[in-house]
Short mmCIF file of C-alpha atoms and ligand atoms in Angstrom, two decimals:
data_model
loop_
_atom_site.label_atom_id
_atom_site.label_comp_id
_atom_site.label_asym_id
_atom_site.label_seq_id
_atom_site.Cartn_x
_atom_site.Cartn_y
_atom_site.Cartn_z
CA MET A 1 65.37 71.78 104.95
CA ARG A 2 64.08 70.16 101.72
CA PHE A 3 66.91 69.13 99.32
CA GLN A 4 67.28 71.81 96.64
CA PRO A 5 69.51 70.67 93.72
CA GLY A 6 70.36 74.24 92.70
CA VAL A 7 71.67 75.07 96.14
CA ALA A 8 73.59 71.81 96.22
CA PHE A 9 75.20 72.62 92.87
CA ILE A 10 76.35 76.03 94.10
CA PHE A 11 77.48 74.45 97.38
CA LEU A 12 79.44 71.69 95.64
CA THR A 13 81.06 73.94 93.03
CA LYS A 14 82.20 76.25 95.82
CA LEU A 15 83.83 73.30 97.56
CA ASN A 16 85.05 71.54 94.45
CA PRO A 17 88.74 72.39 94.01
CA MET A 18 88.58 70.85 90.57
CA LYS A 19 85.91 73.39 89.56
CA ALA A 20 86.90 74.70 86.14
CA THR A 21 88.23 78.25 86.61
CA LYS A 22 89.43 80.79 84.06
CA LYS A 23 92.99 79.90 82.98
CA VAL A 24 95.48 82.12 84.82
CA ILE A 25 98.19 83.39 82.46
CA THR A 26 101.38 84.23 84.32
CA LEU A 27 103.85 86.86 83.13
CA ASP A 28 106.36 84.19 82.16
CA GLU A 29 103.75 82.27 80.12
CA PHE A 30 102.58 85.50 78.45
CA ILE A 31 106.13 86.52 77.52
CA PHE A 32 106.79 83.04 76.14
CA GLN A 33 103.54 83.12 74.12
CA LYS A 34 104.31 86.58 72.73
CA GLU A 35 107.82 85.50 71.79
CA LYS A 36 106.30 82.86 69.52
CA ASP A 37 104.55 85.72 67.64
CA PHE A 38 108.00 86.80 66.43
CA PRO A 39 109.51 84.04 64.25
CA PHE A 40 113.00 85.51 64.54
CA ALA A 41 112.79 86.15 68.27
CA THR A 42 115.82 84.72 70.00
CA GLY A 43 114.38 84.83 73.52
CA GLU A 44 116.86 87.43 74.81
CA LEU A 45 114.27 90.19 75.31
CA SER A 46 111.91 87.66 76.89
CA GLY A 47 114.63 86.65 79.32
CA LEU A 48 115.28 90.28 80.21
CA LEU A 49 111.59 90.96 80.90
CA ARG A 50 111.36 87.85 83.07
CA ASP A 51 114.44 88.93 85.06
CA ILE A 52 112.91 92.38 85.63
CA GLY A 53 109.70 90.70 86.81
CA PHE A 54 111.69 88.58 89.26
CA ALA A 55 113.54 91.59 90.73
CA ALA A 56 110.18 93.36 91.06
CA LYS A 57 108.92 90.60 93.35
CA ILE A 58 111.97 90.99 95.62
CA VAL A 59 111.54 94.76 95.77
CA ASN A 60 107.80 94.36 96.36
CA ARG A 61 108.51 92.20 99.41
CA GLU A 62 110.70 94.92 100.97
CA VAL A 63 108.40 97.81 99.99
CA ASN A 64 105.44 96.01 101.55
CA LYS A 65 107.17 95.77 104.93
CA ALA A 66 108.88 99.17 104.71
CA GLY A 67 106.78 100.62 107.51
CA LEU A 68 107.45 97.57 109.67
CA VAL A 69 111.20 97.76 109.03
CA ASP A 70 111.13 101.39 110.18
CA ILE A 71 109.50 100.36 113.47
CA LEU A 72 111.89 97.44 113.97
CA GLY A 73 114.77 99.49 112.60
CA THR A 74 114.58 101.87 115.58
CA THR A 75 116.76 99.33 117.44
CA GLY A 76 119.72 100.74 115.46
CA ALA A 77 121.18 100.67 111.97
CA ASN A 78 120.37 96.99 111.49
CA ASN A 79 117.02 95.28 111.04
CA VAL A 80 115.85 92.03 112.62
CA THR A 81 117.87 89.89 110.19
CA GLY A 82 120.99 91.85 111.03
CA ASP A 83 121.15 93.38 107.54
CA GLU A 84 121.96 97.03 107.26
CA VAL A 85 118.68 98.94 106.83
CA LYS A 86 119.22 100.37 103.36
CA LYS A 87 117.27 103.20 101.86
CA LEU A 88 114.69 101.39 99.74
CA ASP A 89 115.60 103.14 96.52
CA ILE A 90 119.23 102.02 96.93
CA PHE A 91 117.96 98.53 97.76
CA ALA A 92 115.71 98.53 94.69
CA ASN A 93 118.57 99.75 92.49
CA GLU A 94 120.79 96.91 93.74
CA GLN A 95 118.09 94.29 93.20
CA PHE A 96 117.36 95.31 89.60
CA ILE A 97 121.04 95.65 88.76
CA SER A 98 121.90 92.23 90.16
CA ALA A 99 118.96 90.71 88.23
CA LEU A 100 120.22 92.36 85.04
CA GLN A 101 123.81 91.26 85.75
CA VAL A 102 122.88 87.58 86.06
CA SER A 103 120.46 87.81 83.13
CA GLY A 104 123.25 87.73 80.55
CA GLU A 105 120.99 89.70 78.17
CA CYS A 106 121.99 93.23 79.27
CA CYS A 107 125.39 94.87 78.70
CA GLY A 108 124.73 98.05 80.69
CA VAL A 109 122.37 99.94 83.00
CA ALA A 110 121.73 103.65 83.55
CA SER A 111 119.81 104.50 86.70
CA GLU A 112 118.52 107.57 88.52
CA GLU A 113 120.50 106.27 91.51
CA MET A 114 123.85 106.34 89.68
CA ASP A 115 125.71 109.34 88.23
CA ASP A 116 127.15 107.34 85.34
CA TYR A 117 125.99 104.25 83.47
CA LEU A 118 127.17 100.85 84.66
CA PRO A 119 128.68 98.54 82.02
CA ILE A 120 128.04 94.84 82.72
CA ASN A 121 131.31 93.33 81.53
CA THR A 122 130.93 89.71 82.56
CA GLU A 123 131.78 87.17 79.87
CA ALA A 124 128.07 86.36 79.51
CA SER A 125 126.91 89.98 79.27
CA LYS A 126 129.56 92.19 77.71
CA ASN A 127 128.37 91.34 74.17
CA ALA A 128 124.68 91.23 75.12
CA LYS A 129 122.23 92.96 72.80
CA TYR A 130 120.37 95.27 75.21
CA VAL A 131 120.87 98.17 77.62
CA VAL A 132 118.37 99.21 80.30
CA THR A 133 117.54 102.60 81.84
CA LEU A 134 115.91 102.53 85.24
CA ASP A 135 114.20 104.57 87.89
CA PRO A 136 114.38 101.86 90.52
CA LEU A 137 111.93 103.37 93.02
CA ASP A 138 110.23 106.52 91.83
CA GLY A 139 108.32 108.52 94.42
CA SER A 140 110.11 106.75 97.28
CA SER A 141 109.53 109.76 99.55
CA ASN A 142 105.90 108.59 99.64
CA ILE A 143 106.74 105.24 101.25
CA ASP A 144 106.36 106.55 104.82
CA VAL A 145 102.78 107.62 104.11
CA ASN A 146 101.77 104.50 102.18
CA VAL A 147 101.24 106.22 98.84
CA ALA A 148 101.75 104.09 95.70
CA ILE A 149 105.33 104.17 94.35
CA GLY A 150 106.91 102.53 91.36
CA THR A 151 109.79 101.21 89.32
CA ILE A 152 110.14 102.46 85.73
CA PHE A 153 112.29 100.75 83.09
CA SER A 154 113.17 101.13 79.45
CA ILE A 155 115.03 98.69 77.15
CA TYR A 156 117.05 99.64 74.06
CA ARG A 157 119.03 97.62 71.55
CA ARG A 158 122.67 98.69 71.91
CA GLN A 159 124.16 100.87 69.14
CA SER A 160 127.73 99.71 69.71
CA PHE A 161 128.45 96.31 68.17
CA PHE A 162 130.30 94.41 70.88
CA GLY A 163 132.42 94.77 74.00
CA PRO A 164 131.66 97.24 76.82
CA CYS A 165 128.60 99.40 76.21
CA THR A 166 129.08 103.11 75.44
CA MET A 167 127.23 106.32 76.33
CA GLU A 168 125.68 106.32 72.83
CA ASP A 169 123.92 103.06 73.69
CA PHE A 170 121.90 105.04 76.28
CA LEU A 171 121.52 108.39 74.51
CA GLN A 172 118.95 107.15 72.02
CA ARG A 173 115.68 108.91 71.25
CA GLY A 174 112.63 107.42 72.91
CA SER A 175 111.19 106.04 69.67
CA ARG A 176 114.08 103.53 69.58
CA GLN A 177 112.94 101.74 72.75
CA VAL A 178 112.21 98.05 72.21
CA ALA A 179 110.31 97.73 75.49
CA ALA A 180 109.25 99.85 78.46
CA GLY A 181 107.28 99.26 81.60
CA TYR A 182 106.59 100.07 85.20
CA ILE A 183 105.83 98.20 88.40
CA ILE A 184 103.37 99.95 90.72
CA TYR A 185 103.59 99.02 94.41
CA GLY A 186 100.10 100.09 95.45
CA SER A 187 96.92 98.53 96.85
CA SER A 188 98.09 95.64 94.71
CA THR A 189 101.41 95.27 92.89
CA MET A 190 101.21 95.35 89.12
CA MET A 191 103.66 95.16 86.24
CA VAL A 192 102.57 97.03 83.11
CA TYR A 193 104.72 96.90 79.97
CA THR A 194 104.83 97.19 76.21
CA THR A 195 107.14 95.78 73.55
CA GLY A 196 105.54 97.97 70.89
CA ASN A 197 102.44 95.83 70.33
CA GLY A 198 100.01 97.23 72.89
CA VAL A 199 100.15 97.45 76.67
CA SER A 200 99.52 94.55 79.07
CA GLY A 201 99.06 94.60 82.84
CA PHE A 202 99.87 91.83 85.32
CA THR A 203 98.79 91.76 88.97
CA LEU A 204 100.98 90.00 91.52
CA ASP A 205 99.14 87.15 93.24
CA PRO A 206 101.04 86.85 96.53
CA SER A 207 99.49 83.42 97.19
CA ILE A 208 101.43 81.94 94.25
CA GLY A 209 104.15 84.62 93.90
CA GLU A 210 103.32 85.16 90.24
CA PHE A 211 102.36 88.19 88.15
CA CYS A 212 99.11 87.15 86.46
CA LEU A 213 97.55 88.76 83.38
CA SER A 214 94.80 91.04 84.67
CA HIS A 215 94.66 93.89 82.11
CA ALA A 216 95.13 92.55 78.58
CA ASP A 217 95.60 95.22 75.89
CA ILE A 218 95.12 98.40 77.99
CA LYS A 219 93.58 101.26 76.00
CA MET A 220 93.66 104.82 77.34
CA PRO A 221 90.34 106.69 76.87
CA GLU A 222 90.75 109.30 74.09
CA GLY A 223 89.31 111.99 76.37
CA GLY A 224 89.19 112.35 80.10
CA LYS A 225 87.97 114.37 83.07
CA ILE A 226 91.11 114.23 85.22
CA TYR A 227 94.02 116.62 85.15
CA SER A 228 97.14 115.91 87.19
CA VAL A 229 99.54 118.75 88.01
CA ASN A 230 101.16 120.23 91.10
CA GLN A 231 98.72 123.14 91.49
CA GLY A 232 101.10 124.67 94.01
CA ASN A 233 103.37 125.65 91.11
CA PHE A 234 100.58 127.46 89.25
CA LEU A 235 102.06 130.96 89.61
CA LYS A 236 105.40 129.69 88.25
CA PHE A 237 103.96 128.20 85.06
CA GLU A 238 104.16 129.95 81.70
CA GLN A 239 101.00 131.71 80.55
CA PRO A 240 99.56 129.06 78.14
CA VAL A 241 99.85 126.41 80.88
CA LYS A 242 97.98 128.68 83.30
CA GLU A 243 95.32 129.21 80.62
CA TYR A 244 94.95 125.48 80.05
CA ILE A 245 94.62 124.78 83.78
CA THR A 246 91.99 127.51 84.00
CA TYR A 247 90.24 125.84 81.03
CA CYS A 248 90.21 122.57 83.02
CA GLN A 249 88.65 124.39 85.99
CA SER A 250 85.98 126.25 83.96
CA GLU A 251 82.35 125.18 83.89
CA ASP A 252 81.20 123.69 80.57
CA LYS A 253 78.78 120.79 80.71
CA ALA A 254 79.19 119.92 77.02
CA SER A 255 82.85 119.09 77.58
CA ASN A 256 82.42 117.62 81.10
CA ARG A 257 84.20 120.54 82.74
CA PRO A 258 85.34 121.37 85.35
CA TYR A 259 87.66 118.38 85.33
CA SER A 260 88.83 116.83 88.61
CA LEU A 261 92.34 117.48 89.89
CA ARG A 262 93.97 114.20 90.90
CA TYR A 263 97.68 114.39 91.81
CA ILE A 264 99.44 112.08 94.28
CA GLY A 265 102.98 113.26 93.60
CA SER A 266 104.04 109.79 92.49
CA LEU A 267 104.48 109.54 88.73
CA VAL A 268 103.69 105.84 88.41
CA GLY A 269 100.53 106.18 90.52
CA ASP A 270 99.29 109.23 88.62
CA ILE A 271 100.00 107.71 85.20
CA HIS A 272 98.51 104.32 86.08
CA ARG A 273 95.22 105.93 87.17
CA ASN A 274 95.04 108.14 84.06
CA LEU A 275 95.98 105.19 81.80
CA LEU A 276 92.89 103.31 83.00
CA TYR A 277 90.46 106.20 83.60
CA GLY A 278 91.66 108.77 81.07
CA GLY A 279 93.22 112.10 81.95
CA ILE A 280 96.29 114.27 81.47
CA PHE A 281 99.47 114.38 83.55
CA MET A 282 101.53 117.54 83.38
CA TYR A 283 104.93 118.42 84.75
CA PRO A 284 105.54 121.76 83.01
CA SER A 285 108.67 123.86 83.08
CA THR A 286 108.66 126.60 85.71
CA ARG A 287 110.76 129.72 86.21
CA SER A 288 112.89 127.80 88.72
CA ALA A 289 113.06 124.61 86.60
CA MET A 290 113.09 125.59 82.94
CA LYS A 291 113.41 121.94 81.87
CA GLY A 292 110.74 120.68 84.25
CA LYS A 293 111.55 118.02 86.86
CA LEU A 294 111.06 114.63 85.27
CA ARG A 295 113.98 112.78 83.71
CA LEU A 296 113.82 112.07 80.00
CA LEU A 297 115.58 108.69 79.78
CA TYR A 298 114.01 106.73 82.64
CA GLU A 299 110.74 108.56 83.36
CA CYS A 300 109.46 110.47 80.32
CA PHE A 301 110.55 108.06 77.54
CA PRO A 302 109.23 104.80 79.07
CA MET A 303 105.96 106.40 80.22
CA ALA A 304 105.50 108.09 76.84
CA PHE A 305 106.05 104.76 75.05
CA ILE A 306 103.41 103.08 77.23
CA VAL A 307 100.93 105.96 76.91
CA GLU A 308 101.29 106.06 73.12
CA GLN A 309 100.96 102.29 72.84
CA ALA A 310 97.71 102.56 74.82
CA GLY A 311 96.39 105.19 72.36
CA GLY A 312 97.39 108.32 74.27
CA LYS A 313 99.88 111.08 73.50
CA ALA A 314 103.03 112.44 75.13
CA SER A 315 104.52 115.84 74.33
CA ASP A 316 106.87 118.42 75.79
CA GLY A 317 104.24 120.98 74.80
CA HIS A 318 105.68 121.45 71.33
CA ARG A 319 106.96 118.10 70.04
CA ARG A 320 106.51 114.36 70.59
CA ILE A 321 108.48 113.23 73.63
CA LEU A 322 109.69 110.10 71.83
CA ASP A 323 111.29 112.20 69.07
CA ILE A 324 113.60 114.06 71.47
CA GLU A 325 117.30 113.23 71.02
CA PRO A 326 118.83 113.09 74.52
CA ASN A 327 122.34 114.44 75.06
CA GLU A 328 122.90 113.53 78.70
CA LEU A 329 121.85 110.66 80.98
CA HIS A 330 119.93 112.69 83.58
CA GLN A 331 118.43 115.25 81.22
CA ARG A 332 115.03 116.64 82.25
CA SER A 333 112.04 117.57 80.11
CA PRO A 334 108.68 119.23 80.58
CA ILE A 335 105.97 116.66 79.85
CA TYR A 336 102.26 116.57 79.06
CA MET A 337 100.99 113.03 78.59
CA GLY A 338 97.69 111.20 78.62
CA SER A 339 94.41 111.14 76.74
CA LYS A 340 95.00 112.24 73.16
CA THR A 341 92.42 115.05 72.97
CA MET A 342 93.60 116.54 76.28
CA VAL A 343 97.27 116.66 75.24
CA GLU A 344 96.26 118.15 71.89
CA LYS A 345 94.39 120.91 73.75
CA VAL A 346 97.49 121.85 75.73
CA GLU A 347 99.54 121.89 72.52
CA GLU A 348 96.93 124.21 71.01
CA TYR A 349 97.37 126.67 73.89
CA MET A 350 101.16 126.43 73.57
CA LYS A 351 100.98 126.98 69.79
CA GLN A 352 98.73 130.02 70.16
CA ALA A 353 101.14 131.49 72.71
CA ARG A 354 103.99 131.14 70.21
CA ILE A 355 101.90 132.87 67.54
CA THR A 356 100.94 135.63 69.94
CA GLU A 357 104.57 136.12 70.95
CA SER A 358 105.67 136.21 67.30
CA ILE A 359 102.92 138.69 66.35
CA PRO A 360 102.78 140.92 69.48
CA ALA A 361 99.85 142.92 68.12
CA ALA A 362 97.84 139.76 67.44
CA SER A 363 94.97 139.13 69.83
CA ALA A 364 94.99 135.42 68.99
CA THR A 365 93.09 133.38 71.56
CA VAL A 366 92.34 129.67 71.91
CA THR A 367 88.74 128.77 71.16
CA ALA A 368 87.39 127.22 74.36
P1 LIG B 401 106.41 117.49 92.84
C1 LIG B 401 108.53 111.94 92.77
O1 LIG B 401 109.50 112.63 93.53
C2 LIG B 401 108.58 112.50 91.36
O2 LIG B 401 109.83 112.28 90.80
C3 LIG B 401 107.48 111.86 90.51
O3 LIG B 401 107.19 110.57 90.90
C4 LIG B 401 106.32 112.80 90.73
O4 LIG B 401 105.42 112.83 89.62
C5 LIG B 401 107.00 114.16 90.90
O5 LIG B 401 108.32 113.89 91.39
C6 LIG B 401 106.28 115.03 91.91
O6 LIG B 401 106.99 116.26 91.96
O7 LIG B 401 107.36 118.62 92.54
O8 LIG B 401 105.01 117.78 92.33
O9 LIG B 401 106.44 117.03 94.26
#
């Protein structure tokens, strides 16, 4: 074969380990860089985000072998290493709490897995500046069928000044979050978070054990063609929600309808897809669950913060999710969040319904 320089160049660059490649930015480097953008930053929030990233890697390792553990776990209550086979959401809760306890930057945690909040009263933490709310492993019932699941977290500055944290430190409206994020354990594992200056996504590279910047400055499309809702609850929804779903299903080429229904029953998976592709996620109230299903503090608030920071919108049908003042840790809320124009359309249906109810004779309808 005659020597062909071009082929040689390709051949050599493939082999050449020193070949210049795009700089990989790890989560730790990114956090450190962003901290420099804030002259008065003290590094405490950065430390907290790094600790959450570390715990995520531990949880990821266990989630990835969950199916295997089940097979091996049939030998009894213990797995191959002799450890008690814990439910993964309890395991995840323990991992994130221990990471937050050693962090020294967090004085308390509220979690879906715990009835009450947990003060962290060690010498290093009891006067720390931040509290964290957590859904350690949302959608964990999907593990056995290999559907994406996730961890959701939210970080607030404490309201109390020093000493053990108080309930008021957790019962803050969503707009007071200083950071929020999720980890999605899916076809790849990603950490997506915001500190109020846009949304960044990091993909875990198992070969180096680092989250690497893969989605800088995520922006949610203003419109979308995906609607996510548990269609099985349709008959239980209130009338304007039924009308909006029917709107999504109606033929109208000018507005790209009918939309596609995409719903995997795992909040982090559904939101992550809609964040990148555009779309609306809905968990409305029903007759049997007047407040909806999703929890305000550690599901709705953090996801709403992320969606808004990416240019989307999050509402309970009538008001901005982030403006809601919570009065209990495990409070639920209906939620409609996603592409701005899609959420605004739902709010239009809800508003018309209120007008119709207030003027019974009115035949007010929503313009399609
Ligand atoms: P449903 C998972 O159990 C979860 O909390 C969220 O992750 C998900 O969006 C929702 O519940 C699914 O609820 O009632 O549609 O099965």
